[in-house]
Amino acid sequence: MKTLGFWAALAIALLLGTAPARAEWVEARTHHFVLVTDSDKAAARAFAARLEQFDAALRQLYGIADIPDLHSRPVTIYALAPEQFFKVCRCPGVLGYYSRPLTGPRIIAISDPKADRKLKLGDLHSQALMLHEYSHHFMLTNFPGAYPYWYVEGFAEFNANVDFQEDGSIVLGYPANYRGSALLGGSSLPLRRLIAPEQFGYGENVNLNYGRAWLPTHYLMLRPQRAGQLDRYLAGIRAGQSSFTAAKEAFGDFAALDDELDAYMKGDLAPPLRIPAAAAAAEVRIRSLSAGEADLLELWLTMKDGIAKGYRKGFSLKAERGAGKHPDDAAAQVMAAEVSFMAERFAEAEAMADRALELEPKSDRAMLLKGRLAVQKALGAAPGDLAGWSAGREWFVRANRANPQSVEAFYRYFGSYAWAGAKAPGGAIQGLMRASVLAPESEQVAVSLALQKLREGEGRAARSLLIPLASAPHRPRDDNVAQKIIDQIDAGETKEAAAALLLLEAKVRGPY
């Protein structure tokens, strides 16, 4: 997540002052991305092609093979004009963010190419915001294990500052100049605090944290004096060492490296890397959003990432009116139904889901919603009345048939047993395991599968699923539940770990 500092505030003032006129909403789909943007089709196509170039460059740089399985779950990027982003986000001080719901990973971020063209490389481009957030997704889905906060953010900052060349190559690793004021402002963040904040204290200045995370990443990636040390540090962490121990073994004396970093920051930085163009150009498929989708998009996006309970009814009423204007638009019916479901207007949600299925009988989104509505009825039914759970399962199976790679269908089918207090059959467990392959970034899937594995006596498998959660960069600092469960597993306290995991599973599950 990108937060707003002094230089970012200046950049946003520029963005707001130069917001382009509205074009039309279009979707550009590639193997790794679904780009939704208010733009003309040619610009959207070029934008999506650049995103694919960036993904290909990261794969070349870090030696990551493409995984066709994950093409079924591309990242959806909502590239919004500044004023629209702030209406949707409702998160003062944030310029873009990455989230990973069951429906699929998404990035919602400011996009203003016109303003970007007035900025220099290394300034806070809206492009850099998006590439920073995508770098987080790339790490979560492609790198095994867990990484410390400083490297997670340093990795994203290092990758995000790029220049796209006309021949298809990318120059990557420009300085993050928008962190310069924090880095050169007289405050310091010693390496030991960056490496082991739990032991030596967290830095409270976000810009300084990100800047100091970028600095050693840039230095260790590009300067030959310490070639191989970053890889040794990360290998130590993957082998189970603490960040502090791995850093001591890989980097040696912290004070010496601190001195080198300070000198590097004030001197000449290493030149960026040129990554050759991919062998083949990306395929980009373009479509215009329907009138109903375009009308409901802002409401749907705002509601999807959380509106206080007291305001949800108003949003759902607006969505229902919007769907009423587009009675023959299946996508609009589903979007409004999902908004009404979140507002707990279940009858209205069901009517619109039914209408969507009349219009588009293979709509897996409508089927999933029908299943969730059946589960809601099951929750309110008398004890022992399992009809609602059975009906929900039937809908989840239908959704899986309509979309065999639907992570949500696998997850909710398994949950229809687990949350009903029934033993999940082998097929449901296999489906949850498949969901874990398709969505390695999903916290909900990881926790449910960890609990299942622990109950099966596979503590090591449960532990490995929880490690990324324990080291998530934006987790609460003083309440690392996942780490406590890992410690219980290591101590052989299986019953206690299972009980704690059950509580965690209920917390991350979200609405049925």
Short mmCIF file of N, CA and C in Angstrom, two decimals, residues 234-319:
data_model
loop_
_atom_site.label_atom_id
_atom_site.label_comp_id
_atom_site.label_asym_id
_atom_site.label_seq_id
_atom_site.Cartn_x
_atom_site.Cartn_y
_atom_site.Cartn_z
N LEU A 234 18.17 -14.18 2.02
CA LEU A 234 16.84 -14.74 1.77
C LEU A 234 16.85 -16.26 1.89
N ALA A 235 17.93 -16.90 1.47
CA ALA A 235 18.04 -18.35 1.61
C ALA A 235 18.04 -18.75 3.08
N GLY A 236 18.71 -17.96 3.92
CA GLY A 236 18.73 -18.23 5.35
C GLY A 236 17.34 -18.16 5.95
N ILE A 237 16.56 -17.17 5.53
CA ILE A 237 15.19 -17.03 6.02
C ILE A 237 14.35 -18.22 5.56
N ARG A 238 14.51 -18.61 4.30
CA ARG A 238 13.75 -19.77 3.79
C ARG A 238 14.13 -21.04 4.53
N ALA A 239 15.36 -21.09 5.04
CA ALA A 239 15.81 -22.27 5.78
C ALA A 239 15.35 -22.26 7.24
N GLY A 240 14.65 -21.20 7.64
CA GLY A 240 14.10 -21.14 8.99
C GLY A 240 14.83 -20.22 9.95
N GLN A 241 15.87 -19.54 9.50
CA GLN A 241 16.57 -18.61 10.37
C GLN A 241 15.73 -17.35 10.58
N SER A 242 15.96 -16.68 11.70
CA SER A 242 15.33 -15.38 11.91
C SER A 242 15.96 -14.38 10.96
N SER A 243 15.24 -13.29 10.72
CA SER A 243 15.77 -12.25 9.85
C SER A 243 17.10 -11.73 10.39
N PHE A 244 17.20 -11.56 11.70
CA PHE A 244 18.42 -11.02 12.30
C PHE A 244 19.60 -11.97 12.11
N THR A 245 19.39 -13.25 12.39
CA THR A 245 20.47 -14.24 12.25
C THR A 245 20.90 -14.37 10.79
N ALA A 246 19.93 -14.45 9.89
CA ALA A 246 20.25 -14.57 8.47
C ALA A 246 21.03 -13.34 7.98
N ALA A 247 20.64 -12.16 8.46
CA ALA A 247 21.32 -10.93 8.05
C ALA A 247 22.74 -10.87 8.59
N LYS A 248 22.94 -11.28 9.84
CA LYS A 248 24.31 -11.27 10.41
C LYS A 248 25.23 -12.19 9.61
N GLU A 249 24.70 -13.36 9.24
CA GLU A 249 25.54 -14.31 8.50
C GLU A 249 25.80 -13.84 7.07
N ALA A 250 24.82 -13.18 6.48
CA ALA A 250 24.98 -12.77 5.07
C ALA A 250 25.71 -11.44 4.93
N PHE A 251 25.42 -10.47 5.80
CA PHE A 251 25.93 -9.10 5.64
C PHE A 251 27.12 -8.78 6.54
N GLY A 252 27.29 -9.56 7.61
CA GLY A 252 28.38 -9.25 8.55
C GLY A 252 28.03 -8.07 9.45
N ASP A 253 29.00 -7.20 9.66
CA ASP A 253 28.84 -6.08 10.58
C ASP A 253 27.79 -5.10 10.08
N PHE A 254 26.72 -4.89 10.86
CA PHE A 254 25.64 -3.98 10.46
C PHE A 254 26.14 -2.54 10.34
N ALA A 255 27.00 -2.14 11.26
CA ALA A 255 27.48 -0.76 11.25
C ALA A 255 28.24 -0.46 9.95
N ALA A 256 29.02 -1.42 9.49
CA ALA A 256 29.78 -1.21 8.25
C ALA A 256 28.82 -1.07 7.06
N LEU A 257 27.80 -1.90 7.03
CA LEU A 257 26.83 -1.80 5.93
C LEU A 257 26.04 -0.51 6.03
N ASP A 258 25.71 -0.08 7.25
CA ASP A 258 25.03 1.21 7.42
C ASP A 258 25.87 2.34 6.83
N ASP A 259 27.16 2.32 7.11
CA ASP A 259 28.05 3.36 6.57
C ASP A 259 28.07 3.32 5.03
N GLU A 260 28.13 2.13 4.49
CA GLU A 260 28.13 2.01 3.03
C GLU A 260 26.82 2.53 2.43
N LEU A 261 25.71 2.23 3.08
CA LEU A 261 24.42 2.68 2.57
C LEU A 261 24.30 4.20 2.64
N ASP A 262 24.79 4.79 3.72
CA ASP A 262 24.74 6.26 3.83
C ASP A 262 25.58 6.91 2.73
N ALA A 263 26.76 6.34 2.48
CA ALA A 263 27.62 6.89 1.43
C ALA A 263 26.98 6.68 0.06
N TYR A 264 26.36 5.53 -0.14
CA TYR A 264 25.71 5.24 -1.41
C TYR A 264 24.56 6.22 -1.66
N MET A 265 23.79 6.48 -0.63
CA MET A 265 22.64 7.38 -0.75
C MET A 265 23.09 8.79 -1.16
N LYS A 266 24.23 9.23 -0.67
CA LYS A 266 24.70 10.59 -0.94
C LYS A 266 25.60 10.67 -2.17
N GLY A 267 25.98 9.52 -2.71
CA GLY A 267 26.90 9.52 -3.85
C GLY A 267 26.21 9.13 -5.14
N ASP A 268 26.95 8.49 -6.01
CA ASP A 268 26.42 8.07 -7.30
C ASP A 268 25.78 6.69 -7.17
N LEU A 269 24.53 6.61 -7.57
CA LEU A 269 23.83 5.34 -7.52
C LEU A 269 24.23 4.47 -8.71
N ALA A 270 24.11 3.18 -8.52
CA ALA A 270 24.39 2.25 -9.62
C ALA A 270 23.38 2.46 -10.74
N PRO A 271 23.79 2.28 -11.98
CA PRO A 271 22.85 2.45 -13.09
C PRO A 271 21.78 1.37 -13.05
N PRO A 272 20.59 1.69 -13.58
CA PRO A 272 19.51 0.69 -13.60
C PRO A 272 19.81 -0.44 -14.56
N LEU A 273 18.97 -1.45 -14.53
CA LEU A 273 19.13 -2.64 -15.38
C LEU A 273 18.24 -2.55 -16.61
N ARG A 274 18.76 -2.97 -17.74
CA ARG A 274 17.93 -3.09 -18.94
C ARG A 274 17.53 -4.55 -19.10
N ILE A 275 16.22 -4.80 -19.14
CA ILE A 275 15.70 -6.16 -19.30
C ILE A 275 15.20 -6.29 -20.73
N PRO A 276 15.72 -7.24 -21.51
CA PRO A 276 15.31 -7.36 -22.92
C PRO A 276 13.82 -7.62 -23.06
N ALA A 277 13.31 -7.29 -24.23
CA ALA A 277 11.89 -7.54 -24.52
C ALA A 277 11.60 -9.02 -24.51
N ALA A 278 10.37 -9.37 -24.16
CA ALA A 278 9.94 -10.77 -24.22
C ALA A 278 9.96 -11.25 -25.67
N ALA A 279 10.08 -12.56 -25.84
CA ALA A 279 10.19 -13.12 -27.18
C ALA A 279 8.96 -12.86 -28.03
N ALA A 280 7.79 -12.87 -27.40
CA ALA A 280 6.54 -12.66 -28.14
C ALA A 280 5.73 -11.56 -27.47
N ALA A 281 5.08 -10.75 -28.28
CA ALA A 281 4.22 -9.70 -27.74
C ALA A 281 2.99 -10.32 -27.08
N ALA A 282 2.50 -9.65 -26.06
CA ALA A 282 1.35 -10.16 -25.32
C ALA A 282 0.07 -10.03 -26.15
N GLU A 283 -0.80 -11.01 -25.99
CA GLU A 283 -2.13 -10.93 -26.60
C GLU A 283 -3.02 -10.10 -25.70
N VAL A 284 -3.70 -9.11 -26.24
CA VAL A 284 -4.58 -8.24 -25.47
C VAL A 284 -5.96 -8.27 -26.11
N ARG A 285 -6.95 -8.63 -25.29
CA ARG A 285 -8.34 -8.64 -25.76
C ARG A 285 -9.08 -7.46 -25.13
N ILE A 286 -9.77 -6.71 -25.96
CA ILE A 286 -10.43 -5.49 -25.51
C ILE A 286 -11.94 -5.62 -25.65
N ARG A 287 -12.64 -5.13 -24.66
CA ARG A 287 -14.09 -4.99 -24.80
C ARG A 287 -14.54 -3.74 -24.05
N SER A 288 -15.61 -3.15 -24.49
CA SER A 288 -16.21 -2.03 -23.75
C SER A 288 -17.10 -2.58 -22.65
N LEU A 289 -17.07 -1.97 -21.48
CA LEU A 289 -18.01 -2.35 -20.45
C LEU A 289 -19.42 -1.99 -20.91
N SER A 290 -20.39 -2.78 -20.51
CA SER A 290 -21.77 -2.46 -20.84
C SER A 290 -22.18 -1.19 -20.10
N ALA A 291 -23.26 -0.59 -20.55
CA ALA A 291 -23.75 0.63 -19.90
C ALA A 291 -24.07 0.36 -18.44
N GLY A 292 -24.64 -0.81 -18.15
CA GLY A 292 -24.96 -1.14 -16.76
C GLY A 292 -23.72 -1.31 -15.90
N GLU A 293 -22.72 -2.02 -16.43
CA GLU A 293 -21.46 -2.18 -15.70
C GLU A 293 -20.83 -0.82 -15.40
N ALA A 294 -20.80 0.05 -16.40
CA ALA A 294 -20.19 1.37 -16.23
C ALA A 294 -20.95 2.18 -15.18
N ASP A 295 -22.29 2.11 -15.21
CA ASP A 295 -23.08 2.89 -14.26
C ASP A 295 -22.90 2.40 -12.83
N LEU A 296 -22.70 1.10 -12.65
CA LEU A 296 -22.64 0.54 -11.30
C LEU A 296 -21.22 0.38 -10.77
N LEU A 297 -20.22 0.59 -11.61
CA LEU A 297 -18.85 0.27 -11.22
C LEU A 297 -18.41 1.00 -9.96
N GLU A 298 -18.62 2.29 -9.90
CA GLU A 298 -18.15 3.06 -8.75
C GLU A 298 -18.83 2.58 -7.46
N LEU A 299 -20.14 2.39 -7.50
CA LEU A 299 -20.87 1.88 -6.33
C LEU A 299 -20.33 0.52 -5.90
N TRP A 300 -20.18 -0.36 -6.87
CA TRP A 300 -19.74 -1.73 -6.59
C TRP A 300 -18.34 -1.74 -6.00
N LEU A 301 -17.43 -0.96 -6.58
CA LEU A 301 -16.06 -0.91 -6.07
C LEU A 301 -16.02 -0.35 -4.66
N THR A 302 -16.79 0.69 -4.42
CA THR A 302 -16.79 1.30 -3.09
C THR A 302 -17.28 0.30 -2.05
N MET A 303 -18.35 -0.40 -2.38
CA MET A 303 -18.94 -1.35 -1.43
C MET A 303 -18.05 -2.57 -1.24
N LYS A 304 -17.36 -3.01 -2.29
CA LYS A 304 -16.58 -4.24 -2.20
C LYS A 304 -15.47 -4.14 -1.16
N ASP A 305 -14.92 -2.96 -0.98
CA ASP A 305 -13.82 -2.86 -0.02
C ASP A 305 -14.22 -2.21 1.30
N GLY A 306 -15.51 -2.26 1.59
CA GLY A 306 -15.91 -1.95 2.95
C GLY A 306 -16.57 -0.61 3.15
N ILE A 307 -17.83 -0.65 3.50
CA ILE A 307 -18.58 0.52 3.91
C ILE A 307 -19.16 0.21 5.27
N ALA A 308 -19.12 1.18 6.18
CA ALA A 308 -19.66 0.96 7.52
C ALA A 308 -21.11 0.48 7.44
N LYS A 309 -21.48 -0.38 8.36
CA LYS A 309 -22.76 -1.09 8.27
C LYS A 309 -23.94 -0.13 8.13
N GLY A 310 -23.89 0.98 8.83
CA GLY A 310 -25.01 1.92 8.80
C GLY A 310 -25.25 2.57 7.46
N TYR A 311 -24.26 2.51 6.56
CA TYR A 311 -24.39 3.16 5.25
C TYR A 311 -24.67 2.18 4.12
N ARG A 312 -24.67 0.89 4.41
CA ARG A 312 -24.77 -0.10 3.35
C ARG A 312 -26.13 -0.11 2.67
N LYS A 313 -27.19 0.11 3.45
CA LYS A 313 -28.51 0.08 2.85
C LYS A 313 -28.64 1.14 1.76
N GLY A 314 -28.14 2.34 2.03
CA GLY A 314 -28.21 3.40 1.04
C GLY A 314 -27.49 3.03 -0.24
N PHE A 315 -26.33 2.39 -0.11
CA PHE A 315 -25.59 1.96 -1.30
C PHE A 315 -26.36 0.90 -2.06
N SER A 316 -26.97 -0.02 -1.32
CA SER A 316 -27.70 -1.09 -2.00
C SER A 316 -28.93 -0.55 -2.72
N LEU A 317 -29.60 0.43 -2.13
CA LEU A 317 -30.76 1.02 -2.80
C LEU A 317 -30.35 1.69 -4.10
N LYS A 318 -29.20 2.38 -4.08
CA LYS A 318 -28.70 3.00 -5.31
C LYS A 318 -28.36 1.93 -6.35
N ALA A 319 -27.74 0.85 -5.88
CA ALA A 319 -27.37 -0.21 -6.81
C ALA A 319 -28.62 -0.87 -7.40
#
